[in-house]
Amino acid sequence: MYVKIRKDGAVGLGRGSEGIAEITLGYGEAHMVAAALEKLAQTARSYKQSYVKTTDVGSGNKIDFERTPDGALIVSGDGHSYSCTEEEVREVAEVLRHLPPVQALPSSDYAQKVQPQDGFCVAVKSGGKSLRLKLHESALLKTAIITSIDSRFYQENIVIGKRRIGVQRTSDLKWELSVDDDKIKFTAYEIESLVNGLHNGTLDVLMDLVKSMGSDKIADIRIKSVIQRIEQDATKILEQEKRARGIVRSLTRSAEKILGPGSDADARTKEFIDMCKFVYSTVEPAFDEPLFNLFTAVYVSAGGSA
């Protein structure tokens, strides 16, 4: 089996697989899974143990370790099962015990968090020009650029209310980003750093909010109050949307993952970006702007800092 640390910081286990078709666990869970694998290798026939994940990575909530009556070793999770040798199980356990430290994405000269003003909290800069973005715009722009990297030509206009954000790739080496009539050009060399900057800028704004919740005895009350506001305001906004109940449920669950305990900064950021993608791709466009305004009020105004 292979062991990898993914770009999102989670750990993947696979065998003859690629992409996200693998068993996934949180980086901090590696030692627990290593112990379970070591015990599996040491145990005789007819043994089964399940490890319940403490993070929300992957599509399932547990990993199963089994030695069948005929002695076969099987590791299963997230809809995937791998048959392994005893030696292989021990090797994977050893690798998991000695994973290298996760390096934060490098800082970027092209995008970073700025002092929130009127909801704008991330700035994209290049060649003396600057574009100001709101938090959801940073998330959607990062998504669009990542999609454009796997292309020869790409053009998208992200329209939310009166704001129009353009992403255009006209050649292998050139990108142009725009907000309304303001435009900035990037080269292929600069674009990866821009993606990292958008991710880190979004992360920094969210972590300002998380830190503002505190860690005292009433922190849980503060978090629940914010989540309740999202649920109530989203319900009002989506009053005329037929799928309102399901959408509100999804937004509330995301808020719990973003604000609640047990997730690292990258996991919170990924959840926020996924939530923005969900709204933009799934909800009727008429509701995009009021929902994203709610996100700005909750995730930026309540916790933004310099």
Tab-separated table of C-alpha atoms in Angstrom:
chain	number	residue	atom	x	y	z
A	1	MET	CA	0.000	0.000	0.000
A	2	TYR	CA	1.084	3.571	-0.530
A	3	VAL	CA	0.961	6.346	2.055
A	4	LYS	CA	0.660	9.985	1.033
A	5	ILE	CA	-0.018	13.357	2.581
A	6	ARG	CA	-2.502	15.046	0.295
A	7	LYS	CA	-2.517	18.711	-0.624
A	8	ASP	CA	-5.442	19.253	1.757
A	9	GLY	CA	-3.309	17.915	4.644
A	10	ALA	CA	-5.176	14.611	5.025
A	11	VAL	CA	-3.406	11.248	4.766
A	12	GLY	CA	-4.318	8.803	1.996
A	13	LEU	CA	-3.813	5.020	1.934
A	14	GLY	CA	-4.239	3.121	-1.325
A	15	ARG	CA	-3.212	0.172	-3.405
A	16	GLY	CA	-3.423	0.227	-7.194
A	17	SER	CA	-5.573	3.363	-6.984
A	18	GLU	CA	-5.248	7.010	-7.941
A	19	GLY	CA	-6.744	10.371	-7.149
A	20	ILE	CA	-9.116	10.331	-4.184
A	21	ALA	CA	-10.047	6.640	-4.632
A	22	GLU	CA	-8.336	5.770	-1.367
A	23	ILE	CA	-8.797	5.405	2.381
A	24	THR	CA	-8.476	8.811	4.034
A	25	LEU	CA	-7.599	9.779	7.592
A	26	GLY	CA	-6.630	12.963	9.360
A	27	TYR	CA	-2.933	13.712	9.764
A	28	GLY	CA	-3.340	13.645	13.541
A	29	GLU	CA	-4.904	10.171	13.383
A	30	ALA	CA	-1.873	8.513	11.786
A	31	HIS	CA	-0.501	7.141	15.069
A	32	MET	CA	-3.848	5.577	16.014
A	33	VAL	CA	-4.189	3.890	12.619
A	34	ALA	CA	-0.569	2.735	12.821
A	35	ALA	CA	-1.307	1.057	16.159
A	36	ALA	CA	-4.378	-0.653	14.689
A	37	LEU	CA	-2.346	-1.908	11.714
A	38	GLU	CA	0.400	-3.212	14.007
A	39	LYS	CA	-2.154	-5.111	16.077
A	40	LEU	CA	-3.707	-6.529	12.888
A	41	ALA	CA	-0.317	-7.881	11.796
A	42	GLN	CA	0.251	-9.516	15.188
A	43	THR	CA	-3.171	-11.136	15.522
A	44	ALA	CA	-4.087	-14.675	14.501
A	45	ARG	CA	-7.030	-15.637	12.295
A	46	SER	CA	-10.613	-14.367	12.668
A	47	TYR	CA	-9.960	-10.858	13.931
A	48	LYS	CA	-11.747	-7.606	13.223
A	49	GLN	CA	-11.366	-4.121	14.645
A	50	SER	CA	-12.846	-0.783	13.596
A	51	TYR	CA	-11.263	2.598	14.120
A	52	VAL	CA	-13.795	5.444	14.261
A	53	LYS	CA	-12.368	8.604	12.726
A	54	THR	CA	-12.185	11.767	14.793
A	55	THR	CA	-12.037	13.991	11.692
A	56	ASP	CA	-14.423	14.534	8.791
A	57	VAL	CA	-12.050	13.587	5.962
A	58	GLY	CA	-13.078	10.941	3.446
A	59	SER	CA	-16.544	9.646	2.630
A	60	GLY	CA	-16.822	7.277	5.598
A	61	ASN	CA	-16.466	7.583	9.354
A	62	LYS	CA	-14.407	4.482	10.152
A	63	ILE	CA	-11.593	2.198	8.993
A	64	ASP	CA	-11.917	-1.588	9.378
A	65	PHE	CA	-8.997	-3.934	9.980
A	66	GLU	CA	-9.727	-7.628	9.421
A	67	ARG	CA	-7.900	-10.948	9.335
A	68	THR	CA	-10.198	-13.530	7.762
A	69	PRO	CA	-10.452	-17.164	8.904
A	70	ASP	CA	-8.083	-18.185	6.099
A	71	GLY	CA	-5.487	-15.625	7.240
A	72	ALA	CA	-5.998	-12.862	4.654
A	73	LEU	CA	-5.444	-9.279	5.826
A	74	ILE	CA	-7.959	-6.663	4.644
A	75	VAL	CA	-8.023	-2.930	5.340
A	76	SER	CA	-11.276	-1.149	4.408
A	77	GLY	CA	-12.641	2.370	4.555
A	78	ASP	CA	-14.315	5.122	2.516
A	79	GLY	CA	-15.778	2.518	0.165
A	80	HIS	CA	-12.420	0.871	-0.624
A	81	SER	CA	-10.925	-2.449	0.516
A	82	TYR	CA	-7.324	-3.563	0.120
A	83	SER	CA	-5.915	-7.052	0.659
A	84	CYS	CA	-2.372	-6.841	2.016
A	85	THR	CA	0.502	-9.006	3.169
A	86	GLU	CA	1.579	-9.007	6.799
A	87	GLU	CA	4.889	-7.412	5.864
A	88	GLU	CA	3.091	-4.677	3.945
A	89	VAL	CA	0.818	-3.914	6.904
A	90	ARG	CA	3.846	-3.525	9.178
A	91	GLU	CA	5.601	-1.272	6.659
A	92	VAL	CA	2.575	1.017	6.349
A	93	ALA	CA	2.290	1.194	10.149
A	94	GLU	CA	5.945	2.218	10.362
A	95	VAL	CA	5.520	4.928	7.728
A	96	LEU	CA	2.442	6.317	9.525
A	97	ARG	CA	4.398	6.506	12.787
A	98	HIS	CA	7.093	8.637	11.148
A	99	LEU	CA	5.234	10.954	8.783
A	100	PRO	CA	7.103	14.150	7.940
A	101	PRO	CA	5.655	17.375	9.354
A	102	VAL	CA	3.021	19.035	7.202
A	103	GLN	CA	4.373	22.215	5.681
A	104	ALA	CA	2.046	25.173	5.406
A	105	LEU	CA	1.441	26.473	1.914
A	106	PRO	CA	4.087	29.072	1.114
A	107	SER	CA	3.094	32.702	1.420
A	108	SER	CA	2.289	34.537	-1.765
A	109	ASP	CA	3.123	37.981	-3.082
A	110	TYR	CA	0.026	37.845	-5.277
A	111	ALA	CA	-2.823	37.313	-2.781
A	112	GLN	CA	-3.183	37.811	0.944
A	113	LYS	CA	-5.551	38.779	3.718
A	114	VAL	CA	-6.039	42.519	4.260
A	115	GLN	CA	-7.808	44.549	6.901
A	116	PRO	CA	-11.544	43.868	6.316
A	117	GLN	CA	-13.417	46.858	4.965
A	118	ASP	CA	-17.006	46.696	3.727
A	119	GLY	CA	-16.636	42.916	3.570
A	120	PHE	CA	-13.520	43.002	1.373
A	121	CYS	CA	-10.783	41.026	3.104
A	122	VAL	CA	-8.478	39.446	0.468
A	123	ALA	CA	-6.394	41.360	-2.063
A	124	VAL	CA	-4.985	40.057	-5.358
A	125	LYS	CA	-1.939	42.009	-6.536
A	126	SER	CA	0.381	42.021	-9.541
A	127	GLY	CA	2.229	44.608	-11.581
A	128	GLY	CA	1.202	47.475	-9.334
A	129	LYS	CA	-2.498	46.653	-9.730
A	130	SER	CA	-4.825	45.293	-7.064
A	131	LEU	CA	-8.234	43.617	-6.897
A	132	ARG	CA	-10.196	43.506	-3.637
A	133	LEU	CA	-12.233	40.372	-2.940
A	134	LYS	CA	-14.794	39.261	-0.424
A	135	LEU	CA	-14.231	35.933	1.297
A	136	HIS	CA	-16.611	33.910	-0.885
A	137	GLU	CA	-15.110	35.539	-4.000
A	138	SER	CA	-11.654	34.403	-2.920
A	139	ALA	CA	-12.971	30.860	-2.480
A	140	LEU	CA	-14.708	30.772	-5.871
A	141	LEU	CA	-11.776	32.421	-7.646
A	142	LYS	CA	-9.382	29.812	-6.260
A	143	THR	CA	-11.734	27.074	-7.501
A	144	ALA	CA	-11.946	28.591	-10.985
A	145	ILE	CA	-8.178	28.998	-11.310
A	146	ILE	CA	-7.553	25.394	-10.236
A	147	THR	CA	-10.044	24.248	-12.870
A	148	SER	CA	-8.379	26.446	-15.502
A	149	ILE	CA	-4.935	24.967	-14.839
A	150	ASP	CA	-6.096	21.679	-16.379
A	151	SER	CA	-7.016	23.317	-19.690
A	152	ARG	CA	-5.656	24.918	-22.840
A	153	PHE	CA	-8.387	27.546	-22.967
A	154	TYR	CA	-10.629	28.668	-20.135
A	155	GLN	CA	-13.119	31.482	-19.660
A	156	GLU	CA	-15.546	31.954	-16.787
A	157	ASN	CA	-17.484	34.889	-15.418
A	158	ILE	CA	-18.556	34.513	-11.809
A	159	VAL	CA	-21.555	36.800	-11.437
A	160	ILE	CA	-22.937	37.522	-7.971
A	161	GLY	CA	-25.346	40.428	-7.825
A	162	LYS	CA	-23.669	43.358	-9.583
A	163	ARG	CA	-20.157	41.944	-9.122
A	164	ARG	CA	-18.575	40.204	-12.097
A	165	ILE	CA	-15.324	38.291	-11.583
A	166	GLY	CA	-13.629	36.974	-14.714
A	167	VAL	CA	-11.060	34.210	-15.141
A	168	GLN	CA	-9.559	33.772	-18.586
A	169	ARG	CA	-6.717	31.580	-19.801
A	170	THR	CA	-5.801	32.424	-23.357
A	171	SER	CA	-2.649	30.322	-23.711
A	172	ASP	CA	-0.453	27.864	-21.828
A	173	LEU	CA	1.385	30.744	-20.178
A	174	LYS	CA	-1.127	33.560	-19.697
A	175	TRP	CA	-4.079	34.229	-17.376
A	176	GLU	CA	-6.184	37.340	-16.958
A	177	LEU	CA	-8.324	38.010	-13.890
A	178	SER	CA	-10.852	40.798	-13.697
A	179	VAL	CA	-13.309	42.344	-11.280
A	180	ASP	CA	-15.810	44.389	-13.256
A	181	ASP	CA	-13.557	46.625	-15.420
A	182	ASP	CA	-10.317	46.155	-13.460
A	183	LYS	CA	-7.923	43.558	-14.889
A	184	ILE	CA	-4.688	41.869	-13.792
A	185	LYS	CA	-2.539	39.491	-15.828
A	186	PHE	CA	-0.587	36.502	-14.516
A	187	THR	CA	1.908	34.086	-15.992
A	188	ALA	CA	1.955	30.315	-15.521
A	189	TYR	CA	4.895	30.798	-13.153
A	190	GLU	CA	2.855	33.131	-10.932
A	191	ILE	CA	-0.486	31.335	-10.972
A	192	GLU	CA	0.399	28.566	-8.475
A	193	SER	CA	1.588	31.136	-5.972
A	194	LEU	CA	-1.670	33.030	-6.517
A	195	VAL	CA	-3.694	29.890	-5.721
A	196	ASN	CA	-1.681	29.396	-2.516
A	197	GLY	CA	-2.234	33.024	-1.588
A	198	LEU	CA	-6.004	32.792	-2.088
A	199	HIS	CA	-6.088	29.672	0.085
A	200	ASN	CA	-3.969	31.237	2.833
A	201	GLY	CA	-5.900	34.507	2.701
A	202	THR	CA	-9.197	32.665	3.123
A	203	LEU	CA	-7.684	30.557	5.913
A	204	ASP	CA	-6.366	33.606	7.781
A	205	VAL	CA	-9.744	35.355	7.742
A	206	LEU	CA	-11.551	32.250	8.984
A	207	MET	CA	-9.006	31.636	11.733
A	208	ASP	CA	-9.463	35.232	12.918
A	209	LEU	CA	-13.090	34.338	13.493
A	210	VAL	CA	-12.319	30.997	15.149
A	211	LYS	CA	-9.828	32.667	17.511
A	212	SER	CA	-12.353	35.393	18.341
A	213	MET	CA	-14.705	32.705	19.669
A	214	GLY	CA	-12.190	32.119	22.458
A	215	SER	CA	-11.483	29.006	24.482
A	216	ASP	CA	-13.168	29.892	27.762
A	217	LYS	CA	-16.250	28.294	29.279
A	218	ILE	CA	-18.694	30.262	27.128
A	219	ALA	CA	-16.896	29.730	23.808
A	220	ASP	CA	-19.340	26.953	22.959
A	221	ILE	CA	-22.239	29.347	23.520
A	222	ARG	CA	-20.681	31.899	21.153
A	223	ILE	CA	-20.199	29.262	18.462
A	224	LYS	CA	-23.754	27.955	18.805
A	225	SER	CA	-25.068	31.515	18.603
A	226	VAL	CA	-23.290	32.116	15.280
A	227	ILE	CA	-24.503	28.785	13.882
A	228	GLN	CA	-28.047	29.585	14.982
A	229	ARG	CA	-27.843	32.951	13.215
A	230	ILE	CA	-26.771	31.240	9.979
A	231	GLU	CA	-29.647	28.777	10.245
A	232	GLN	CA	-32.272	31.441	10.988
A	233	ASP	CA	-31.096	34.008	8.428
A	234	ALA	CA	-30.618	31.408	5.688
A	235	THR	CA	-34.132	30.112	6.347
A	236	LYS	CA	-35.539	33.624	5.842
A	237	ILE	CA	-33.485	34.205	2.690
A	238	LEU	CA	-34.559	30.878	1.154
A	239	GLU	CA	-38.222	31.178	2.092
A	240	GLN	CA	-39.286	30.936	-1.574
A	241	GLU	CA	-36.759	28.213	-2.480
A	242	LYS	CA	-38.369	24.768	-2.778
A	243	ARG	CA	-35.268	23.000	-1.470
A	244	ALA	CA	-34.774	25.448	1.390
A	245	ARG	CA	-34.777	22.887	4.194
A	246	GLY	CA	-32.028	20.759	2.668
A	247	ILE	CA	-29.910	23.783	1.724
A	248	VAL	CA	-30.164	25.280	5.216
A	249	ARG	CA	-29.239	21.922	6.716
A	250	SER	CA	-26.113	21.786	4.536
A	251	LEU	CA	-25.092	25.355	5.427
A	252	THR	CA	-25.611	24.660	9.124
A	253	ARG	CA	-23.542	21.478	9.013
A	254	SER	CA	-20.759	23.352	7.238
A	255	ALA	CA	-20.860	26.117	9.845
A	256	GLU	CA	-20.472	23.520	12.605
A	257	LYS	CA	-17.371	22.108	10.880
A	258	ILE	CA	-15.876	25.537	10.214
A	259	LEU	CA	-16.414	26.910	13.711
A	260	GLY	CA	-16.555	23.849	15.947
A	261	PRO	CA	-13.679	22.069	17.694
A	262	GLY	CA	-11.699	19.169	16.249
A	263	SER	CA	-10.709	20.541	12.824
A	264	ASP	CA	-7.422	22.069	11.755
A	265	ALA	CA	-7.170	25.328	9.820
A	266	ASP	CA	-6.894	23.689	6.401
A	267	ALA	CA	-9.944	21.482	7.043
A	268	ARG	CA	-11.994	24.529	8.066
A	269	THR	CA	-10.857	26.393	4.952
A	270	LYS	CA	-11.699	23.474	2.679
A	271	GLU	CA	-15.155	23.246	4.253
A	272	PHE	CA	-15.773	26.954	3.658
A	273	ILE	CA	-14.646	26.719	0.033
A	274	ASP	CA	-16.833	23.639	-0.509
A	275	MET	CA	-19.782	25.497	1.032
A	276	CYS	CA	-19.300	28.422	-1.365
A	277	LYS	CA	-19.055	26.018	-4.313
A	278	PHE	CA	-22.257	24.318	-3.142
A	279	VAL	CA	-24.181	27.595	-3.030
A	280	TYR	CA	-22.860	28.885	-6.355
A	281	SER	CA	-23.405	25.632	-8.256
A	282	THR	CA	-26.596	24.343	-6.624
A	283	VAL	CA	-28.769	27.164	-5.283
A	284	GLU	CA	-30.855	29.290	-7.651
A	285	PRO	CA	-28.745	32.334	-8.683
A	286	ALA	CA	-31.328	34.757	-7.281
A	287	PHE	CA	-30.368	33.629	-3.775
A	288	ASP	CA	-26.585	33.739	-4.275
A	289	GLU	CA	-26.011	37.365	-3.325
A	290	PRO	CA	-28.082	37.392	-0.091
A	291	LEU	CA	-26.544	34.104	1.051
A	292	PHE	CA	-23.017	35.307	0.337
A	293	ASN	CA	-23.813	38.595	2.105
A	294	LEU	CA	-24.762	36.461	5.110
A	295	PHE	CA	-21.420	34.648	4.861
A	296	THR	CA	-19.632	38.016	4.812
A	297	ALA	CA	-21.515	39.261	7.856
A	298	VAL	CA	-20.848	36.080	9.825
A	299	TYR	CA	-17.416	34.868	8.735
A	300	VAL	CA	-15.714	38.226	8.187
A	301	SER	CA	-17.383	41.032	10.108
A	302	ALA	CA	-17.571	39.014	13.322
A	303	GLY	CA	-13.920	38.008	13.332
A	304	GLY	CA	-11.915	40.049	10.854
A	305	SER	CA	-8.703	41.692	11.998
A	306	ALA	CA	-5.610	43.297	10.551
